[in-house]
Amino acid sequence: MNKTMKIDFSNAWVIGIGVGILGCVGGVVYALLATELEAGTLIAMFGAPGVLAVALLAYRGQRRRVEYTERGVAEINSVLVKIAEGDLTVRVPEDNAVTRDIAREINASTQRQRELIRNIKTPFKVSTEGITKIGVIAEGQVEKGRELTRSVVESTTAATEMVRTSEEIKKSTAEAARTSERNRQRVAQGYELTKDMSKASVDVRESVQETSKSAKRQGELIQSVTAAAEYIQALNTKISVVAINTRIEAEKAGEHGRPFMGIAEAIGDLMREAEEEGRKIISQVRMLQNLSADNLSSMENTVGTVVTILEYIDRLDSSLEEINAGSSAITKIITSVDDAAGQSATTARHMNSSMDAIRERNLDISEYSESTQMGVSSLKASMRDVADSLSQFKIEEVSEAERTMAAIEDLKKIQSARKVYREEEMKALEETRMSQASV
Amino acid sequence: MGISALQSLELIERLHAYDSVEAPALAAPRLTWVGTSLGVAGVPLLIGEGELEEIIETPAVTTIPGTKAWVLGVAAFKGGLLPIFSGDVLFRKRPYVGRVRDYCMVIRRPGLYFGLTLSHIQRDLRFPIEERVMDHPVDPDFAEYTLGGFMYKGDFLAVLDINRVVADEELSNASAAKNSSIKGKSNE
């Protein structure tokens, strides 16, 4: 554009000069044709264009110098405009003799500025990387802090649950201890009862043995009575025989034996009654004997049963002693479980309070980390602004391929960026999780 | 003139005859059967009055070789000898092993004088003659020697006819013939 302008500018000058010469020539020709010319006039007429031509040549030379200078100034101005726009890569051409020194100074100055900006950008770049790392670390700290807060909340909930469970265990163990104590008392009562039963069984056994002895004696007496009854029965039979023989003899004696016959009949009648009664007695005595034998057998069985009961009572006694010992051991175990549950509850409470403290400290740390993150973010923004500002200074030629790669890297950074919660979002999230943990 | 004592008595008799009930008619004397209740070989029997000589305790006997099994032996009795027969073996016709028979009845018939062991003895009994039952079943071993019987307290007491017993040829010959010997002896 500038070259095009230069070419048009010089052509205009040539066209102008040509037009001037042609104008002069035309004026001379017109003057010659229109008037009669004298020598002086002719000389004037011919000398004037020469002077005019010289003047024009001089003017043209001056003009060319001015244009040359102006061109150099224009180049400097254009370069300065670009420098003012931040492009330090431009160089002022040093081929203009008028503006060569200025151009050299400007070039040297831009060179120094480039170096200065480069020297500034390098630590800024390093600082930006460091701040980015700090930001990432701070973000990680915030995230870790939140995770730690959640873990602490969960641990607190678990500890609270543990406290509640320990208290329930304590209640259950207390109830179990009371039940065990009641069982132990009942076992002790059962133990006393077995002692009483044992004593009573021994008494029963002795009593039954005594009764058995009496029954044996009774059996012997019954046997003796039976023998006596049988003897009486035998006597009755003998008396019956005597009565029968008396009647027979009375019959033999005829009329004289009639009184004996009456006596024999009377004896027979008496014997009938006596025999019936004797038979009844013998039957009942035998029945009594059988009953006595049954009673004796029953008593012997009773003694055997009582002995068996005594053995069972002994076993029951030993079992109750074992149960008593077991109940005592269970009571001790329950007591130790109760103590352990109490200690566990106390420990859980301590842990709960420690967790609360940790959570509060962690919340403080999270706030600090968030503040750090915010500070780092603002610092990064400031650094980004400074970098943007510095990047406005063009100090190196950047190819199109490098610009494309830089754009791709920026896009990658955008894609890999993590989701950053806002403050109110994070608080809402934490409140929701805390409410869920408390439920 | 008052009435005499005889007239008063006659008047009393008339009044009594007129006012009082009639005197009960005396029942006709009932004929009764009298006998002794005893048992032979466990069968309750009745022995009629006058058929028994007496009842004695079974005496110690001396066995007589060559006699039938129902001959327990001969015992010294009232200065003489009394053969003692086993009622169980005689009527059952098989050896008897059981309780010792303590009593036996002495039977005296023309040409026969012996003692027959008894299983039990009761007493003399008296039954109305019209109550005699003639068609009641009797133990088969005693059926041919009995002649009816009486019911006493639910039991039938057959009347043993001693004449039929003594008329039996088996009893008339105590010798142990080959064809009439019974193997075995009682424990008496």
XYZ file of C-alpha atoms in Angstrom:
627
model
C 0.000 0.000 0.000
C 2.788 2.314 0.950
C 4.789 1.281 -2.135
C 1.776 1.961 -4.333
C 1.415 5.355 -2.763
C 5.108 6.124 -3.412
C 4.872 5.200 -7.048
C 1.767 7.373 -7.606
C 3.407 10.240 -5.738
C 6.565 10.322 -8.000
C 4.499 9.978 -11.183
C 2.408 12.903 -10.167
C 5.510 14.945 -9.758
C 6.774 13.960 -13.236
C 3.376 14.550 -14.737
C 3.237 17.907 -13.044
C 6.671 18.907 -14.307
C 5.858 17.708 -17.796
C 2.577 19.560 -17.715
C 4.480 22.689 -16.568
C 6.999 22.400 -19.361
C 4.315 21.790 -21.878
C 2.494 24.764 -20.456
C 5.569 26.906 -20.840
C 6.186 25.655 -24.327
C 2.615 26.193 -25.239
C 2.777 29.735 -23.863
C 5.870 30.520 -25.883
C 4.386 29.150 -29.059
C 1.196 31.078 -28.459
C 3.182 34.220 -27.816
C 5.205 33.784 -31.019
C 2.222 33.162 -33.159
C 0.106 35.876 -31.710
C 2.669 38.723 -31.573
C 5.684 40.073 -33.271
C 8.606 39.242 -31.322
C 11.678 41.237 -30.677
C 15.103 39.863 -29.840
C 14.885 40.701 -26.267
C 11.524 39.459 -26.173
C 12.649 36.324 -27.797
C 15.561 36.039 -25.460
C 13.206 36.711 -22.627
C 10.871 34.375 -24.066
C 13.450 31.688 -24.465
C 15.418 32.541 -21.352
C 12.417 32.551 -19.068
C 11.547 28.955 -19.736
C 15.145 28.017 -19.153
C 15.146 29.809 -15.881
C 11.842 28.315 -15.109
C 13.208 24.920 -16.041
C 16.218 25.392 -13.842
C 14.046 26.601 -11.113
C 11.870 23.697 -11.684
C 14.839 21.364 -11.648
C 16.072 22.912 -8.437
C 12.647 22.683 -6.988
C 12.464 19.158 -8.183
C 15.699 18.247 -6.497
C 14.685 19.902 -3.289
C 11.449 18.257 -3.575
C 13.028 14.875 -4.024
C 15.182 15.422 -0.919
C 12.123 16.425 1.053
C 10.286 13.416 -0.210
C 13.206 11.175 0.709
C 13.273 12.581 4.170
C 9.575 12.354 4.451
C 9.727 8.791 3.337
C 12.223 7.955 6.023
C 10.129 9.790 8.587
C 7.089 7.992 7.350
C 8.834 4.697 7.756
C 9.862 5.662 11.255
C 6.359 6.825 11.984
C 4.865 3.583 10.718
C 7.334 1.609 12.793
C 6.596 3.740 15.806
C 2.917 3.199 15.265
C 3.504 -0.523 15.273
C 5.716 -0.235 18.349
C 2.994 1.770 19.985
C 0.656 -1.047 19.105
C 3.032 -3.430 20.931
C 4.794 -4.958 17.971
C 8.425 -4.891 18.911
C 9.428 -7.151 16.117
C 9.339 -4.383 13.518
C 12.575 -2.850 12.384
C 13.067 0.576 10.917
C 14.874 0.387 7.599
C 18.323 1.890 7.960
C 18.861 2.625 4.270
C 17.548 6.161 4.575
C 20.523 8.364 5.134
C 18.471 11.046 6.773
C 16.741 8.819 9.249
C 19.434 6.172 9.557
C 20.620 7.201 12.920
C 17.135 7.530 14.240
C 16.270 4.190 12.762
C 19.312 2.607 14.385
C 18.431 4.093 17.716
C 14.844 2.977 17.364
C 15.920 -0.501 16.354
C 18.361 -0.692 19.225
C 15.685 0.577 21.535
C 13.178 -2.015 20.338
C 15.888 -4.604 20.641
C 16.484 -3.628 24.252
C 12.728 -3.547 24.885
C 12.367 -7.007 23.426
C 15.091 -8.317 25.619
C 13.575 -6.578 28.611
C 10.107 -7.987 27.923
C 11.607 -11.379 27.290
C 13.452 -11.130 30.568
C 10.199 -10.134 32.249
C 8.060 -12.813 30.599
C 10.340 -15.714 31.515
C 9.991 -15.323 35.358
C 6.334 -14.524 34.860
C 5.908 -17.737 32.981
C 7.673 -19.653 35.732
C 5.634 -17.830 38.361
C 2.448 -18.586 36.503
C 3.333 -22.249 36.365
C 4.142 -22.205 40.082
C 0.938 -20.373 40.893
C -0.978 -22.831 38.743
C 0.602 -25.677 40.684
C -0.209 -23.912 43.956
C -3.752 -23.458 42.712
C -4.011 -27.119 41.826
C -2.563 -28.053 45.212
C -4.935 -25.653 46.969
C -7.831 -27.068 45.017
C -6.698 -30.561 45.945
C -6.415 -29.442 49.558
C -9.937 -28.072 49.419
C -11.180 -31.305 47.899
C -9.228 -33.367 50.426
C -10.572 -31.144 53.163
C -14.095 -31.749 51.958
C -13.460 -35.459 51.756
C -11.945 -35.309 55.217
C -14.974 -33.373 56.420
C -17.269 -35.983 54.937
C -15.178 -38.766 56.472
C -15.183 -37.003 59.807
C -18.956 -36.530 59.568
C -19.340 -40.198 58.738
C -16.957 -41.117 61.556
C -18.918 -38.884 63.901
C -22.140 -40.523 62.817
C -20.538 -43.930 63.286
C -19.223 -42.901 66.677
C -22.671 -41.606 67.637
C -24.161 -44.865 66.463
C -21.469 -46.666 68.444
C -22.393 -44.661 71.526
C -26.047 -45.504 71.017
C -25.197 -49.160 70.434
C -22.967 -49.192 73.497
C -25.761 -47.676 75.571
C -28.180 -50.286 74.226
C -25.602 -52.956 75.025
C -25.331 -51.518 78.502
C -29.101 -51.581 78.915
C -29.250 -55.131 77.573
C -26.371 -56.261 79.750
C -28.006 -54.630 82.757
C -31.235 -56.465 81.994
C -29.257 -59.664 81.355
C -27.435 -59.180 84.635
C -30.728 -58.762 86.464
C -32.135 -61.827 84.717
C -28.975 -63.787 85.463
C -29.149 -62.708 89.082
C -32.781 -63.762 89.261
C -31.844 -67.068 87.648
C -29.024 -67.480 90.097
C -31.387 -66.798 92.990
C -33.871 -69.282 91.560
C -31.117 -71.808 91.113
C -30.106 -71.171 94.703
C -33.725 -71.675 95.726
C -33.797 -74.836 93.620
C -30.585 -75.889 95.308
C -32.179 -75.409 98.706
C -35.274 -77.212 97.464
C -33.168 -80.132 96.291
C -31.546 -80.210 99.703
C -34.971 -80.247 101.315
C -36.109 -82.847 98.784
C -33.052 -84.905 99.496
C -33.677 -84.657 103.209
C -37.356 -85.433 102.731
C -36.485 -88.338 100.449
C -34.096 -89.698 103.034
C -36.839 -89.354 105.632
C -39.276 -91.012 103.254
C -36.806 -93.792 102.599
C -36.200 -94.338 106.298
C -39.924 -94.122 106.985
C -40.694 -96.522 104.170
C -37.970 -98.835 105.369
C -39.456 -98.692 108.841
C -42.886 -99.240 107.361
C -41.454 -102.069 105.323
C -40.105 -103.633 108.459
C -43.489 -103.191 110.075
C -45.108 -104.612 106.973
C -42.787 -107.593 107.137
C -43.652 -108.021 110.760
C -47.290 -107.553 109.809
C -46.863 -110.166 107.095
C -45.371 -112.530 109.594
C -48.228 -111.872 111.962
C -50.684 -112.362 109.142
C -48.903 -115.561 108.289
C -49.206 -116.608 111.877
C -52.872 -115.600 111.918
C -53.351 -117.493 108.689
C -51.739 -120.527 110.207
C -53.924 -120.108 113.269
C -56.999 -119.663 111.102
C -56.081 -122.702 109.100
C -55.536 -124.552 112.308
C -58.926 -123.375 113.528
C -60.357 -124.447 110.215
C -58.713 -127.825 110.674
C -60.155 -127.942 114.165
C -63.519 -127.023 112.709
C -63.158 -129.855 110.291
C -62.264 -132.156 113.122
C -65.220 -130.900 115.109
C -67.348 -131.436 112.020
C -66.035 -134.968 111.825
C -66.794 -135.414 115.496
C -70.286 -134.061 114.936
C -70.810 -136.339 111.964
C -69.526 -139.322 113.896
C -71.684 -138.320 116.854
C -74.729 -138.270 114.631
C -73.773 -141.644 113.174
C -73.285 -143.091 116.596
C -76.542 -141.579 117.778
C -78.311 -143.216 114.873
C -76.709 -146.467 115.788
C -77.902 -146.025 119.357
C -81.480 -145.703 118.138
C -83.945 -144.053 120.501
C -81.306 -143.690 123.187
C -79.013 -141.832 120.903
C -81.611 -139.273 119.892
C -80.347 -136.588 122.354
C -76.866 -137.060 120.968
C -78.264 -136.636 117.533
C -79.720 -133.273 118.596
C -76.387 -132.346 120.078
C -74.639 -133.434 116.920
C -77.007 -131.401 114.804
C -76.524 -128.411 117.080
C -72.804 -128.843 116.842
C -73.135 -129.202 113.092
C -75.142 -125.981 112.895
C -72.600 -124.174 115.004
C -69.837 -125.625 112.944
C -71.542 -124.494 109.770
C -71.522 -120.936 111.037
C -68.021 -121.326 112.444
C -66.829 -122.893 109.230
C -68.323 -120.143 107.139
C -66.817 -117.498 109.366
C -63.556 -119.403 109.482
C -63.575 -119.604 105.696
C -64.262 -115.914 105.523
C -61.505 -115.278 108.014
C -59.089 -117.420 106.076
C -60.108 -115.784 102.812
C -59.789 -112.318 104.259
C -56.562 -113.161 106.021
C -55.194 -114.521 102.772
C -56.410 -111.412 101.039
C -54.765 -109.417 103.788
C -51.649 -111.476 103.309
C -51.691 -110.797 99.597
C -52.301 -107.128 100.268
C -49.487 -107.140 102.788
C -47.232 -108.821 100.246
C -48.325 -106.268 97.651
C -47.746 -103.475 100.140
C -44.374 -104.927 100.980
C -43.491 -105.159 97.311
C -44.829 -101.663 96.771
C -42.788 -100.406 99.687
C -39.713 -102.102 98.336
C -40.460 -100.489 95.014
C -41.033 -97.218 96.834
C -37.700 -97.598 98.583
C -36.085 -98.318 95.221
C -37.872 -95.353 93.696
C -36.848 -93.152 96.594
C -33.266 -94.329 96.147
C -33.549 -93.513 92.450
C -35.073 -90.137 93.346
C -32.166 -89.573 95.704
C -29.752 -90.340 92.875
C -31.689 -87.970 90.622
C -31.664 -85.371 93.364
C -27.907 -85.809 93.668
C -27.581 -85.357 89.917
C -29.976 -82.419 90.045
C -27.981 -81.009 92.905
C -24.739 -81.262 90.969
C -26.459 -79.882 87.856
C -27.823 -76.971 89.867
C -24.371 -76.355 91.286
C -22.984 -76.330 87.743
C -25.833 -74.054 86.636
C -25.127 -71.816 89.608
C -21.454 -71.701 88.707
C -22.388 -71.069 85.077
C -24.791 -68.309 86.100
C -22.087 -66.703 88.205
C -19.678 -66.909 85.274
C -22.347 -65.461 82.971
C -22.962 -62.664 85.473
C -19.241 -61.910 85.520
C -19.134 -61.976 81.731
C -22.163 -59.696 81.549
C -20.544 -57.361 84.044
C -17.329 -57.305 82.024
C -19.351 -56.750 78.824
C -21.195 -53.930 80.597
C -17.889 -52.362 81.643
C -16.492 -52.811 78.158
C -19.637 -51.259 76.661
C -19.354 -48.347 79.089
C -15.703 -47.860 78.198
C -16.582 -48.178 74.539
C -19.305 -45.559 74.936
C -16.915 -43.243 76.754
C -14.262 -43.808 74.112
C -16.830 -43.242 71.399
C -17.894 -39.992 73.068
C -14.261 -38.893 73.268
C -13.843 -39.913 69.663
C -16.997 -38.025 68.798
C -15.783 -34.856 70.471
C -12.366 -35.321 68.840
C -14.097 -35.815 65.516
C -16.091 -32.630 66.108
C -12.883 -30.784 66.847
C -11.253 -32.316 63.784
C -14.238 -31.367 61.709
C -14.140 -27.797 62.964
C -10.394 -27.612 62.342
C -10.880 -29.185 58.972
C -13.602 -26.690 58.158
C -11.172 -23.918 59.143
C -8.506 -25.536 56.968
C -11.004 -25.833 54.167
C -11.901 -22.194 54.551
C -8.217 -21.311 54.571
C -7.658 -23.497 51.557
C -10.603 -21.920 49.813
C -9.242 -18.504 50.688
C -5.866 -19.646 49.403
C -7.522 -20.978 46.304
C -9.390 -17.750 45.821
C -6.180 -15.793 46.394
C -4.363 -18.051 44.001
C -7.181 -17.668 41.522
C -7.086 -13.906 41.795
C -3.303 -14.051 41.606
C -3.587 -16.268 38.575
C -6.025 -13.811 37.065
C -3.664 -10.968 37.794
C -0.789 -12.946 36.371
C -2.932 -13.803 33.391
C -3.732 -10.162 32.932
C -0.068 -9.286 33.200
C 0.794 -12.063 30.808
C -1.906 -10.876 28.458
C -0.547 -7.403 28.762
C 2.947 -8.621 28.141
C 1.784 -10.820 25.323
C 0.510 -7.718 23.652
C 4.159 -6.908 23.126
C 5.080 -8.827 20.050
C 8.704 -9.676 20.429
C 9.040 -12.693 18.203
C 7.657 -13.770 14.950
C 5.013 -16.490 15.526
C 4.241 -18.847 12.746
C 0.741 -19.958 11.888
C 1.480 -23.550 12.965
C 2.604 -22.403 16.412
C -0.548 -20.358 16.816
C -2.644 -23.439 15.980
C -0.741 -25.600 18.494
C -1.195 -22.966 21.204
C -4.936 -22.862 20.528
C -5.089 -26.650 20.788
C -3.213 -26.555 24.117
C -5.652 -23.972 25.422
C -8.554 -26.156 24.379
C -6.964 -29.143 26.140
C -6.627 -27.115 29.313
C -10.240 -26.145 29.062
C -11.272 -29.794 28.577
C -9.188 -31.052 31.488
C -10.384 -28.395 33.866
C -12.087 -29.802 36.963
C -15.456 -28.732 38.094
C -15.131 -25.954 40.606
C -18.034 -25.583 42.979
C -19.119 -22.238 43.997
C -19.201 -21.369 47.687
C -22.980 -21.559 48.079
C -23.116 -24.829 46.074
C -20.494 -26.403 48.300
C -22.271 -25.271 51.474
C -25.569 -26.650 50.215
C -23.839 -29.930 49.358
C -22.235 -30.171 52.812
C -25.499 -29.343 54.573
C -27.263 -32.040 52.553
C -24.619 -34.637 53.473
C -24.671 -33.643 57.129
C -28.445 -33.957 57.230
C -28.141 -37.346 55.588
C -25.579 -38.488 58.152
C -27.600 -37.248 61.107
C -30.680 -39.124 59.866
C -127.729 -116.748 140.143
C -124.442 -116.038 138.502
C -122.791 -118.097 135.856
C -120.468 -120.803 136.845
C -116.784 -120.876 136.050
C -117.325 -123.425 133.324
C -119.930 -121.237 131.754
C -117.534 -118.318 131.849
C -114.872 -120.353 130.177
C -117.348 -121.526 127.591
C -118.357 -117.924 127.017
C -114.783 -116.894 126.620
C -114.304 -119.727 124.159
C -117.297 -118.577 122.146
C -116.162 -114.994 122.122
C -112.693 -115.986 121.143
C -114.010 -118.210 118.424
C -116.121 -115.354 117.211
C -113.562 -112.521 117.441
C -110.156 -113.981 116.967
C -108.604 -115.156 113.769
C -108.357 -118.748 113.051
C -105.347 -120.534 114.308
C -102.839 -121.289 111.607
C -103.082 -124.712 110.255
C -100.150 -126.815 111.126
C -98.078 -127.637 108.184
C -97.706 -131.278 107.389
C -94.374 -132.555 108.482
C -92.023 -132.512 105.546
C -89.983 -135.479 104.637
C -86.360 -134.548 104.637
C -83.350 -136.236 103.257
C -80.460 -136.261 105.724
C -76.914 -136.877 104.728
C -73.357 -135.864 105.065
C -71.730 -133.417 102.706
C -68.240 -134.393 101.758
C -65.998 -134.631 98.749
C -64.271 -137.470 96.927
C -61.596 -136.695 94.374
C -62.667 -133.016 94.491
C -66.301 -133.790 93.632
C -68.824 -132.552 96.216
C -71.045 -135.448 97.173
C -73.686 -136.358 99.665
C -73.670 -139.613 101.587
C -77.026 -140.655 102.901
C -77.812 -141.172 106.543
C -76.762 -144.630 107.824
C -74.442 -145.399 104.951
C -71.327 -144.258 106.731
C -69.735 -146.222 109.530
C -67.745 -143.207 110.587
C -65.245 -140.645 109.437
C -61.726 -140.934 110.650
C -58.409 -139.309 110.058
C -56.473 -141.217 107.489
C -54.314 -143.597 109.460
C -50.819 -144.650 108.620
C -51.060 -147.524 106.171
C -48.925 -150.406 105.214
C -48.847 -150.981 101.542
C -49.940 -154.312 100.284
C -47.979 -155.699 97.374
C -49.911 -157.107 94.485
C -52.942 -154.941 94.982
C -54.487 -152.408 92.703
C -53.341 -148.841 92.658
C -56.343 -147.521 94.568
C -55.375 -149.733 97.533
C -53.228 -147.480 99.662
C -52.579 -150.154 102.177
C -53.885 -151.593 105.359
C -54.055 -149.737 108.634
C -54.433 -150.829 112.183
C -57.791 -149.565 113.339
C -59.680 -150.285 116.537
C -57.817 -153.502 117.145
C -58.269 -154.720 113.614
C -57.059 -154.100 110.119
C -58.721 -151.567 107.901
C -57.902 -151.405 104.185
C -57.633 -147.850 103.004
C -58.586 -147.068 99.399
C -57.766 -143.941 97.477
C -60.976 -142.283 96.329
C -59.037 -140.281 93.773
C -57.477 -143.311 92.079
C -60.547 -145.474 92.457
C -62.926 -143.085 90.732
C -60.587 -141.211 88.396
C -58.790 -144.396 87.424
C -55.507 -142.618 87.153
C -52.660 -141.899 89.537
C -53.196 -139.090 91.956
C -50.527 -136.556 92.893
C -51.815 -133.862 95.115
C -52.617 -132.772 98.601
C -52.601 -135.448 101.230
C -56.059 -136.645 102.058
C -56.428 -136.155 105.791
C -59.745 -137.927 106.253
C -61.401 -141.002 105.018
C -64.844 -142.462 105.470
C -65.261 -145.943 106.846
C -67.772 -148.043 105.015
C -69.047 -151.269 106.347
C -71.055 -153.586 104.236
C -71.557 -157.248 104.414
C -68.244 -158.661 103.311
C -66.695 -155.227 102.868
C -65.047 -153.044 105.429
C -62.740 -150.329 104.152
C -61.832 -146.721 104.337
C -62.127 -144.390 101.334
C -60.112 -141.176 101.313
C -62.016 -137.920 101.139
C -60.978 -134.674 99.548
C -62.967 -132.534 101.953
C -65.625 -132.762 104.670
C -68.416 -130.333 105.339
C -71.216 -131.350 107.619
C -74.520 -133.077 107.865
C -77.133 -131.524 105.663
C -80.854 -131.823 105.543
C -82.801 -131.299 102.331
C -86.509 -131.518 101.544
C -87.017 -134.707 99.731
C -88.974 -133.024 96.990
C -85.945 -130.884 96.117
C -83.969 -133.841 94.928
C -82.815 -133.393 91.386
C -82.397 -136.531 89.418
C -81.387 -135.287 86.009
C -78.566 -132.910 86.831
C -75.328 -133.660 85.032
C -72.694 -135.226 87.227
C -68.973 -135.758 86.855
C -68.603 -138.641 84.369
C -66.363 -140.591 86.732
C -69.072 -140.498 89.390
C -72.139 -140.625 87.172
C -72.675 -144.398 87.461
C -72.370 -144.287 91.280
C -74.711 -141.383 91.995
C -78.421 -141.182 92.350
C -79.588 -137.628 91.819
C -78.638 -134.833 94.125
C -79.548 -131.559 95.726
C -78.728 -127.939 94.984
C -76.962 -126.316 97.881
C -75.842 -122.655 97.705
C -75.665 -122.766 93.949
C -73.704 -126.011 93.783
C -75.038 -129.386 92.845
C -74.328 -132.038 95.420
C -74.670 -135.492 93.919
C -75.823 -138.293 96.214
C -73.249 -141.087 96.190
C -74.898 -144.448 96.346
C -72.542 -146.587 98.413
C -74.394 -149.704 97.387
C -73.514 -149.062 93.761
C -69.929 -148.447 94.731
C -69.569 -151.639 96.635
C -71.409 -153.526 93.936
C -68.785 -152.573 91.413
C -66.625 -155.470 90.369
C -63.573 -153.304 90.380
C -63.911 -152.713 94.106
C -64.705 -156.324 94.813
C -61.346 -157.461 93.534
C -58.340 -155.625 94.877
C -55.846 -157.975 93.382
C -53.624 -156.423 90.788
C -54.503 -158.506 87.779
C -52.554 -157.960 84.577
C -55.444 -156.662 82.651
C -56.701 -154.487 85.403
C -53.527 -153.058 86.822
C -53.192 -149.325 86.691
C -49.734 -148.042 86.210
C -48.379 -145.664 88.723
C -48.919 -145.094 92.388
C -50.189 -142.190 94.266
C -47.979 -140.231 96.575
C -49.969 -141.517 99.465
